Amino acid sequence: MDDVEKRFERKKCEYNSMNERFKIHKEMYKGQQYSQIYFARLHLMRSIIYSLIPNWKSHIPVCTVLELEKDKECIVVGTVYKHMKLKPCILDEYSKDRTTAPLVKHQNFMHPDDYLVLEDESGRVKLGGKVMLPSVYVTGVVVAMHGKETSAGEFLVLDVMEAGLPRQIDQSIKSRGEDKYVIFVSGVSVGSSKSDPLQFQLLVDHITGCLGDEQEQRYAADIVHVVIAGNSVEISQDLSNGQAVSPNNQSRLSEPVKELDIFLTEIAASVSLDIMPGPDDPANFALPQQPLHRCLFPSSSSYSTFRSCSNPHSFEIDKIRFIGTSGQNIEDLEKYSDAKDRLEFMERTLRWRHLAPTTPNTLGCYPYTDRDPFIIESCPHVYFAGNQDFYGTRLFTVITGNIGSEGQQVRVICIPKFCETGLAVVLNLRNLVCHTLNVSMQLNS
């Protein structure tokens, strides 16, 4: 018996939280303007891009928008603004002529007449040419552009340089000894009509080693960490409509959270656990979402292995650096730009060195005055986004020879909604290879 217990002893890992920059210690909204976060973003990103320009085009002079001269080639660094014909406006809700409002909501607000503008502290100029495509870029991205001003007053873009990824600590993705697994799951949505408690219980039993034969239990012992990436519960909108809640409905409101706490207690009793808030969870709406209050989880939070984390979430396991979100940043990019899949949206945020460039234009965020916490300060090894429609993963590699390239490699992961797919994502820390764990209760006809 002692030999069996030793054989299935759960492996250990070294964990380090890196969420300090996402914490808001003293919330203040009075007197703060969103222009300040744009200024802070431009100031920091411009200093990064200026350091790359000598290796890009050192023979081209750098100037501001106000210093542009007709037909004189130069480099301008600024923030992209995307003028969109179909972009929703809050004032439309108060329009006198409500009959002109569309009856169907757009899933994507792009239009052939969209165009890009570059702006800095000195002014703004409309961009021309075919290098900067409006379908690719969104408002808030800071880039360097090589071009010249035309007689029409536009800036004809000849080439563009993005900030790219910063340095990566221990950048090579190679074999790292023994197998250790991290489980990612999102969109559990306990309390919703799509959620199946038995399906989630099967996942919990698999993680804790209470399911399967000896081989499955040996595999479960290699799981060292679990990340729940947002939308863990779903509260009925009929009960939380801003009206006074009756005592009977109060218990109904708390039932999904209590049920989730039971599941989390089982996991935390066996393995370390991070839970992030999502757009449907009882947390603040604007990014960065602050950790779910521990009082929501009286049972599971009593374990030292339980961690309530922010969204975005940054951490290290055995020197492998992770950063990820509950998916709002990628969902917003899909509304205002185009790509072949959501992995490409994620790769763009890495090239732009910014997790959520559409904040605060179309994605809510806290009005920071002196910094932008969404700038990627160090290159991760793993970048994930929760609550996606489909599972997907790619190894994003910075091409050697590009400006600022040091051969960085990032495992990019789209985590599907568990309540709809029954899929969790398993990452092997030894080689950063991914696969899915399917506990779906649906039977194929």
mmCIF file of C-alpha atoms in Angstrom, residues 84-366:
data_model
loop_
_atom_site.group_PDB
_atom_site.id
_atom_site.type_symbol
_atom_site.label_atom_id
_atom_site.label_comp_id
_atom_site.label_asym_id
_atom_site.label_seq_id
_atom_site.Cartn_x
_atom_site.Cartn_y
_atom_site.Cartn_z
ATOM 1 C CA MET A 84 -15.630 53.498 -38.487
ATOM 2 C CA LYS A 85 -18.934 54.290 -40.144
ATOM 3 C CA LEU A 86 -20.843 51.559 -38.274
ATOM 4 C CA LYS A 87 -19.234 51.987 -34.863
ATOM 5 C CA PRO A 88 -21.962 52.290 -32.194
ATOM 6 C CA CYS A 89 -22.391 55.640 -30.492
ATOM 7 C CA ILE A 90 -23.952 56.062 -27.059
ATOM 8 C CA LEU A 91 -25.752 59.170 -28.292
ATOM 9 C CA ASP A 92 -27.713 57.038 -30.753
ATOM 10 C CA GLU A 93 -29.717 55.683 -27.827
ATOM 11 C CA TYR A 94 -31.060 59.188 -27.232
ATOM 12 C CA SER A 95 -31.711 59.976 -30.877
ATOM 13 C CA LYS A 96 -35.049 61.643 -31.544
ATOM 14 C CA ASP A 97 -35.618 59.537 -34.647
ATOM 15 C CA ARG A 98 -35.479 56.030 -33.222
ATOM 16 C CA THR A 99 -37.010 54.482 -36.351
ATOM 17 C CA THR A 100 -33.664 54.731 -38.155
ATOM 18 C CA ALA A 101 -31.933 52.443 -35.650
ATOM 19 C CA PRO A 102 -31.112 48.971 -37.037
ATOM 20 C CA LEU A 103 -33.279 46.155 -35.759
ATOM 21 C CA VAL A 104 -30.440 43.606 -35.849
ATOM 22 C CA LYS A 105 -27.242 44.110 -33.870
ATOM 23 C CA HIS A 106 -23.989 43.860 -35.805
ATOM 24 C CA GLN A 107 -21.504 41.125 -34.927
ATOM 25 C CA ASN A 108 -18.807 43.097 -36.745
ATOM 26 C CA PHE A 109 -18.780 46.847 -37.337
ATOM 27 C CA MET A 110 -16.368 47.030 -40.264
ATOM 28 C CA HIS A 111 -17.323 48.913 -43.441
ATOM 29 C CA PRO A 112 -15.505 49.464 -46.773
ATOM 30 C CA ASP A 113 -15.396 53.215 -46.059
ATOM 31 C CA ASP A 114 -13.379 52.820 -42.832
ATOM 32 C CA TYR A 115 -10.027 54.592 -42.754
ATOM 33 C CA LEU A 116 -7.088 55.050 -40.395
ATOM 34 C CA VAL A 117 -5.683 58.180 -38.787
ATOM 35 C CA LEU A 118 -2.352 58.624 -36.998
ATOM 36 C CA GLU A 119 -2.137 61.055 -34.109
ATOM 37 C CA ASP A 120 0.393 62.265 -31.569
ATOM 38 C CA GLU A 121 0.509 65.229 -29.189
ATOM 39 C CA SER A 122 1.066 67.664 -32.079
ATOM 40 C CA GLY A 123 -1.815 66.655 -34.355
ATOM 41 C CA ARG A 124 -3.355 63.995 -36.558
ATOM 42 C CA VAL A 125 -3.150 62.973 -40.208
ATOM 43 C CA LYS A 126 -5.174 60.608 -42.377
ATOM 44 C CA LEU A 127 -3.271 57.567 -43.609
ATOM 45 C CA GLY A 128 -3.156 56.464 -47.233
ATOM 46 C CA GLY A 129 -1.696 53.596 -49.228
ATOM 47 C CA LYS A 130 -2.153 49.837 -49.003
ATOM 48 C CA VAL A 131 0.379 49.014 -46.286
ATOM 49 C CA MET A 132 -1.832 49.936 -43.322
ATOM 50 C CA LEU A 133 -5.069 47.995 -43.831
ATOM 51 C CA PRO A 134 -8.121 49.208 -41.868
ATOM 52 C CA SER A 135 -9.267 45.589 -41.611
ATOM 53 C CA VAL A 136 -6.185 44.694 -39.546
ATOM 54 C CA TYR A 137 -5.604 47.634 -37.222
ATOM 55 C CA VAL A 138 -7.777 49.040 -34.449
ATOM 56 C CA THR A 139 -7.872 52.233 -32.435
ATOM 57 C CA GLY A 140 -5.168 52.376 -29.770
ATOM 58 C CA VAL A 141 -2.245 50.629 -31.485
ATOM 59 C CA VAL A 142 1.067 52.525 -31.379
ATOM 60 C CA VAL A 143 3.304 52.003 -34.440
ATOM 61 C CA ALA A 144 6.069 53.641 -36.449
ATOM 62 C CA MET A 145 5.359 54.507 -40.087
ATOM 63 C CA HIS A 146 7.724 55.345 -42.911
ATOM 64 C CA GLY A 147 6.112 57.503 -45.584
ATOM 65 C CA LYS A 148 5.539 61.004 -46.909
ATOM 66 C CA GLU A 149 2.827 63.622 -46.994
ATOM 67 C CA THR A 150 0.902 63.910 -50.268
ATOM 68 C CA SER A 151 -0.607 66.958 -51.945
ATOM 69 C CA ALA A 152 -4.001 65.827 -50.653
ATOM 70 C CA GLY A 153 -2.767 66.200 -47.060
ATOM 71 C CA GLU A 154 -2.635 62.449 -46.402
ATOM 72 C CA PHE A 155 0.367 60.512 -45.122
ATOM 73 C CA LEU A 156 1.232 57.871 -47.706
ATOM 74 C CA VAL A 157 2.503 54.882 -45.721
ATOM 75 C CA LEU A 158 5.380 53.034 -47.414
ATOM 76 C CA ASP A 159 6.304 50.747 -44.534
ATOM 77 C CA VAL A 160 5.265 50.099 -40.928
ATOM 78 C CA MET A 161 7.057 48.811 -37.851
ATOM 79 C CA GLU A 162 5.242 47.418 -34.825
ATOM 80 C CA ALA A 163 6.740 47.291 -31.345
ATOM 81 C CA GLY A 164 7.006 43.495 -31.344
ATOM 82 C CA LEU A 165 7.652 41.322 -28.333
ATOM 83 C CA PRO A 166 10.063 42.255 -25.535
ATOM 84 C CA ARG A 167 12.859 39.972 -24.393
ATOM 85 C CA GLN A 168 11.956 36.489 -23.242
ATOM 86 C CA ILE A 169 13.615 34.959 -20.210
ATOM 87 C CA ASP A 170 14.835 31.434 -21.028
ATOM 88 C CA GLN A 171 13.330 31.883 -24.491
ATOM 89 C CA SER A 172 13.899 28.428 -25.951
ATOM 90 C CA ILE A 173 10.989 26.010 -25.715
ATOM 91 C CA LYS A 174 12.684 22.698 -25.122
ATOM 92 C CA SER A 175 12.301 19.582 -23.021
ATOM 93 C CA ARG A 176 12.330 20.388 -19.311
ATOM 94 C CA GLY A 177 12.646 17.062 -17.541
ATOM 95 C CA GLU A 178 9.515 15.291 -16.337
ATOM 96 C CA ASP A 179 5.910 15.740 -17.434
ATOM 97 C CA LYS A 180 3.857 18.244 -15.467
ATOM 98 C CA TYR A 181 0.435 19.428 -16.589
ATOM 99 C CA VAL A 182 -1.566 22.633 -16.228
ATOM 100 C CA ILE A 183 -5.330 22.418 -16.822
ATOM 101 C CA PHE A 184 -7.165 25.404 -18.346
ATOM 102 C CA VAL A 185 -10.952 25.614 -18.250
ATOM 103 C CA SER A 186 -13.321 28.531 -18.831
ATOM 104 C CA GLY A 187 -17.005 29.201 -19.357
ATOM 105 C CA VAL A 188 -18.192 26.653 -16.797
ATOM 106 C CA SER A 189 -21.249 28.907 -16.237
ATOM 107 C CA VAL A 190 -22.635 27.110 -13.196
ATOM 108 C CA GLY A 191 -26.326 28.002 -12.928
ATOM 109 C CA SER A 192 -26.965 28.429 -16.642
ATOM 110 C CA SER A 193 -29.279 26.258 -18.740
ATOM 111 C CA LYS A 194 -26.247 25.027 -20.739
ATOM 112 C CA SER A 195 -24.286 23.914 -17.704
ATOM 113 C CA ASP A 196 -24.303 20.213 -16.806
ATOM 114 C CA PRO A 197 -23.217 19.592 -13.182
ATOM 115 C CA LEU A 198 -22.326 15.982 -13.971
ATOM 116 C CA GLN A 199 -20.046 17.098 -16.791
ATOM 117 C CA PHE A 200 -18.135 19.445 -14.484
ATOM 118 C CA GLN A 201 -18.031 16.787 -11.768
ATOM 119 C CA LEU A 202 -16.363 14.392 -14.219
ATOM 120 C CA LEU A 203 -13.672 16.992 -14.865
ATOM 121 C CA VAL A 204 -13.172 17.546 -11.138
ATOM 122 C CA ASP A 205 -12.927 13.793 -10.536
ATOM 123 C CA HIS A 206 -10.360 13.477 -13.312
ATOM 124 C CA ILE A 207 -8.236 16.299 -11.861
ATOM 125 C CA THR A 208 -8.385 14.921 -8.322
ATOM 126 C CA GLY A 209 -7.592 11.364 -9.396
ATOM 127 C CA CYS A 210 -10.969 9.904 -8.443
ATOM 128 C CA LEU A 211 -11.734 8.684 -11.942
ATOM 129 C CA GLY A 212 -10.346 5.978 -14.181
ATOM 130 C CA ASP A 213 -7.908 3.117 -13.867
ATOM 131 C CA GLU A 214 -4.368 3.078 -12.535
ATOM 132 C CA GLN A 215 -3.008 4.743 -15.670
ATOM 133 C CA GLU A 216 -5.506 7.600 -15.431
ATOM 134 C CA GLN A 217 -4.692 8.121 -11.766
ATOM 135 C CA ARG A 218 -0.972 8.183 -12.519
ATOM 136 C CA TYR A 219 -1.701 10.834 -15.175
ATOM 137 C CA ALA A 220 -3.802 12.860 -12.701
ATOM 138 C CA ALA A 221 -0.860 12.900 -10.278
ATOM 139 C CA ASP A 222 1.117 14.843 -12.903
ATOM 140 C CA ILE A 223 -1.425 17.715 -12.850
ATOM 141 C CA VAL A 224 0.206 20.490 -10.818
ATOM 142 C CA HIS A 225 -2.067 23.474 -11.422
ATOM 143 C CA VAL A 226 -5.577 24.433 -12.590
ATOM 144 C CA VAL A 227 -6.624 27.785 -14.108
ATOM 145 C CA ILE A 228 -10.319 28.708 -14.389
ATOM 146 C CA ALA A 229 -10.408 31.572 -16.902
ATOM 147 C CA GLY A 230 -13.662 33.437 -16.321
ATOM 148 C CA ASN A 231 -17.432 33.008 -16.567
ATOM 149 C CA SER A 232 -17.598 30.439 -13.797
ATOM 150 C CA VAL A 233 -21.181 31.269 -12.802
ATOM 151 C CA GLU A 234 -24.232 32.691 -14.502
ATOM 152 C CA ILE A 235 -26.705 34.762 -12.487
ATOM 153 C CA SER A 236 -30.238 34.983 -13.831
ATOM 154 C CA GLN A 237 -30.859 38.411 -15.369
ATOM 155 C CA ASP A 238 -34.485 38.232 -14.245
ATOM 156 C CA LEU A 239 -33.353 38.248 -10.623
ATOM 157 C CA SER A 240 -30.623 40.898 -10.956
ATOM 158 C CA ASN A 241 -32.524 43.619 -12.831
ATOM 159 C CA GLY A 242 -31.847 46.437 -10.402
ATOM 160 C CA GLN A 243 -35.035 45.946 -8.406
ATOM 161 C CA ALA A 244 -35.306 44.901 -4.767
ATOM 162 C CA VAL A 245 -34.734 41.166 -4.426
ATOM 163 C CA SER A 246 -37.110 39.122 -2.281
ATOM 164 C CA PRO A 247 -35.688 36.727 0.351
ATOM 165 C CA ASN A 248 -36.681 33.729 -1.789
ATOM 166 C CA ASN A 249 -34.896 35.113 -4.838
ATOM 167 C CA GLN A 250 -31.835 35.999 -2.759
ATOM 168 C CA SER A 251 -31.219 32.321 -2.145
ATOM 169 C CA ARG A 252 -31.678 31.620 -5.870
ATOM 170 C CA LEU A 253 -29.074 34.269 -6.673
ATOM 171 C CA SER A 254 -26.513 32.656 -4.392
ATOM 172 C CA GLU A 255 -27.155 29.039 -5.419
ATOM 173 C CA PRO A 256 -24.779 29.034 -8.463
ATOM 174 C CA VAL A 257 -21.952 30.507 -6.371
ATOM 175 C CA LYS A 258 -22.504 27.953 -3.600
ATOM 176 C CA GLU A 259 -22.498 25.125 -6.126
ATOM 177 C CA LEU A 260 -19.282 26.441 -7.675
ATOM 178 C CA ASP A 261 -17.679 26.654 -4.229
ATOM 179 C CA ILE A 262 -18.370 22.946 -3.694
ATOM 180 C CA PHE A 263 -16.592 22.042 -6.937
ATOM 181 C CA LEU A 264 -13.664 24.357 -6.212
ATOM 182 C CA THR A 265 -13.265 22.874 -2.733
ATOM 183 C CA GLU A 266 -12.750 19.440 -4.244
ATOM 184 C CA ILE A 267 -10.085 20.783 -6.602
ATOM 185 C CA ALA A 268 -8.313 22.960 -4.018
ATOM 186 C CA ALA A 269 -8.121 20.015 -1.632
ATOM 187 C CA SER A 270 -5.995 18.213 -4.209
ATOM 188 C CA VAL A 271 -4.129 20.729 -6.389
ATOM 189 C CA SER A 272 -3.369 24.455 -6.580
ATOM 190 C CA LEU A 273 -6.089 26.515 -8.265
ATOM 191 C CA ASP A 274 -6.408 29.984 -9.826
ATOM 192 C CA ILE A 275 -9.837 31.457 -10.574
ATOM 193 C CA MET A 276 -10.197 34.555 -12.732
ATOM 194 C CA PRO A 277 -13.308 36.749 -13.123
ATOM 195 C CA GLY A 278 -15.077 37.016 -16.473
ATOM 196 C CA PRO A 279 -17.738 39.305 -17.967
ATOM 197 C CA ASP A 280 -20.597 37.229 -16.464
ATOM 198 C CA ASP A 281 -19.081 36.799 -13.001
ATOM 199 C CA PRO A 282 -19.928 38.922 -9.912
ATOM 200 C CA ALA A 283 -16.974 41.270 -10.384
ATOM 201 C CA ASN A 284 -16.290 44.769 -11.695
ATOM 202 C CA PHE A 285 -16.981 45.165 -15.410
ATOM 203 C CA ALA A 286 -13.999 47.274 -16.519
ATOM 204 C CA LEU A 287 -10.561 45.783 -17.100
ATOM 205 C CA PRO A 288 -8.511 44.911 -15.205
ATOM 206 C CA GLN A 289 -11.170 42.945 -13.357
ATOM 207 C CA GLN A 290 -10.257 42.586 -9.715
ATOM 208 C CA PRO A 291 -10.158 39.176 -7.996
ATOM 209 C CA LEU A 292 -13.487 37.647 -6.994
ATOM 210 C CA HIS A 293 -14.019 38.260 -3.285
ATOM 211 C CA ARG A 294 -12.971 35.353 -1.116
ATOM 212 C CA CYS A 295 -16.225 35.580 0.865
ATOM 213 C CA LEU A 296 -17.975 34.134 -2.196
ATOM 214 C CA PHE A 297 -16.053 30.903 -1.628
ATOM 215 C CA PRO A 298 -16.047 30.263 2.141
ATOM 216 C CA SER A 299 -15.125 26.599 1.769
ATOM 217 C CA SER A 300 -12.566 26.538 -1.035
ATOM 218 C CA SER A 301 -10.831 29.756 0.070
ATOM 219 C CA SER A 302 -9.887 28.098 3.351
ATOM 220 C CA TYR A 303 -7.249 26.126 1.413
ATOM 221 C CA SER A 304 -3.861 27.712 0.810
ATOM 222 C CA THR A 305 -3.957 26.250 -2.713
ATOM 223 C CA PHE A 306 -6.921 28.489 -3.654
ATOM 224 C CA ARG A 307 -6.089 31.807 -5.334
ATOM 225 C CA SER A 308 -8.570 34.390 -6.535
ATOM 226 C CA CYS A 309 -6.789 36.292 -9.311
ATOM 227 C CA SER A 310 -7.276 39.318 -11.531
ATOM 228 C CA ASN A 311 -8.193 39.422 -15.212
ATOM 229 C CA PRO A 312 -5.722 39.756 -16.975
ATOM 230 C CA HIS A 313 -3.723 37.198 -15.029
ATOM 231 C CA SER A 314 0.071 36.870 -15.072
ATOM 232 C CA PHE A 315 2.060 34.203 -13.241
ATOM 233 C CA GLU A 316 5.020 31.834 -13.406
ATOM 234 C CA ILE A 317 5.125 28.055 -12.895
ATOM 235 C CA ASP A 318 8.580 26.484 -12.743
ATOM 236 C CA LYS A 319 10.051 29.578 -14.453
ATOM 237 C CA ILE A 320 7.552 29.357 -17.337
ATOM 238 C CA ARG A 321 5.763 32.673 -17.695
ATOM 239 C CA PHE A 322 2.019 32.795 -18.378
ATOM 240 C CA ILE A 323 -0.277 35.682 -19.225
ATOM 241 C CA GLY A 324 -3.920 35.497 -20.214
ATOM 242 C CA THR A 325 -7.395 36.958 -20.106
ATOM 243 C CA SER A 326 -10.965 35.759 -19.850
ATOM 244 C CA GLY A 327 -11.421 36.653 -23.526
ATOM 245 C CA GLN A 328 -12.912 40.153 -23.557
ATOM 246 C CA ASN A 329 -9.925 41.653 -25.383
ATOM 247 C CA ILE A 330 -10.111 39.109 -28.222
ATOM 248 C CA GLU A 331 -13.892 39.323 -28.501
ATOM 249 C CA ASP A 332 -13.640 43.106 -28.855
ATOM 250 C CA LEU A 333 -10.977 42.848 -31.564
ATOM 251 C CA GLU A 334 -13.298 40.558 -33.532
ATOM 252 C CA LYS A 335 -15.976 43.279 -33.540
ATOM 253 C CA TYR A 336 -13.730 45.993 -34.964
ATOM 254 C CA SER A 337 -11.241 44.153 -37.213
ATOM 255 C CA ASP A 338 -10.937 41.003 -39.289
ATOM 256 C CA ALA A 339 -8.788 37.856 -39.113
ATOM 257 C CA LYS A 340 -8.933 34.241 -40.246
ATOM 258 C CA ASP A 341 -9.331 33.018 -36.647
ATOM 259 C CA ARG A 342 -9.058 34.183 -33.046
ATOM 260 C CA LEU A 343 -5.509 32.905 -32.753
ATOM 261 C CA GLU A 344 -4.526 35.544 -35.290
ATOM 262 C CA PHE A 345 -6.144 38.239 -33.124
ATOM 263 C CA MET A 346 -4.065 37.004 -30.196
ATOM 264 C CA GLU A 347 -0.885 37.015 -32.288
ATOM 265 C CA ARG A 348 -1.560 40.632 -33.286
ATOM 266 C CA THR A 349 -1.723 41.721 -29.643
ATOM 267 C CA LEU A 350 1.690 40.117 -29.166
ATOM 268 C CA ARG A 351 3.132 41.945 -32.188
ATOM 269 C CA TRP A 352 1.595 45.200 -30.922
ATOM 270 C CA ARG A 353 2.990 44.492 -27.420
ATOM 271 C CA HIS A 354 -0.401 45.277 -25.923
ATOM 272 C CA LEU A 355 -3.004 42.925 -24.442
ATOM 273 C CA ALA A 356 -6.029 45.143 -25.034
ATOM 274 C CA PRO A 357 -5.364 47.998 -27.478
ATOM 275 C CA THR A 358 -9.089 48.793 -27.853
ATOM 276 C CA THR A 359 -9.215 49.964 -24.220
ATOM 277 C CA PRO A 360 -10.687 52.421 -23.416
ATOM 278 C CA ASN A 361 -12.198 53.193 -26.835
ATOM 279 C CA THR A 362 -14.573 50.231 -27.171
ATOM 280 C CA LEU A 363 -13.532 48.015 -24.237
ATOM 281 C CA GLY A 364 -14.067 49.339 -20.732
ATOM 282 C CA CYS A 365 -11.056 49.867 -18.479
ATOM 283 C CA TYR A 366 -10.100 51.791 -15.365
#
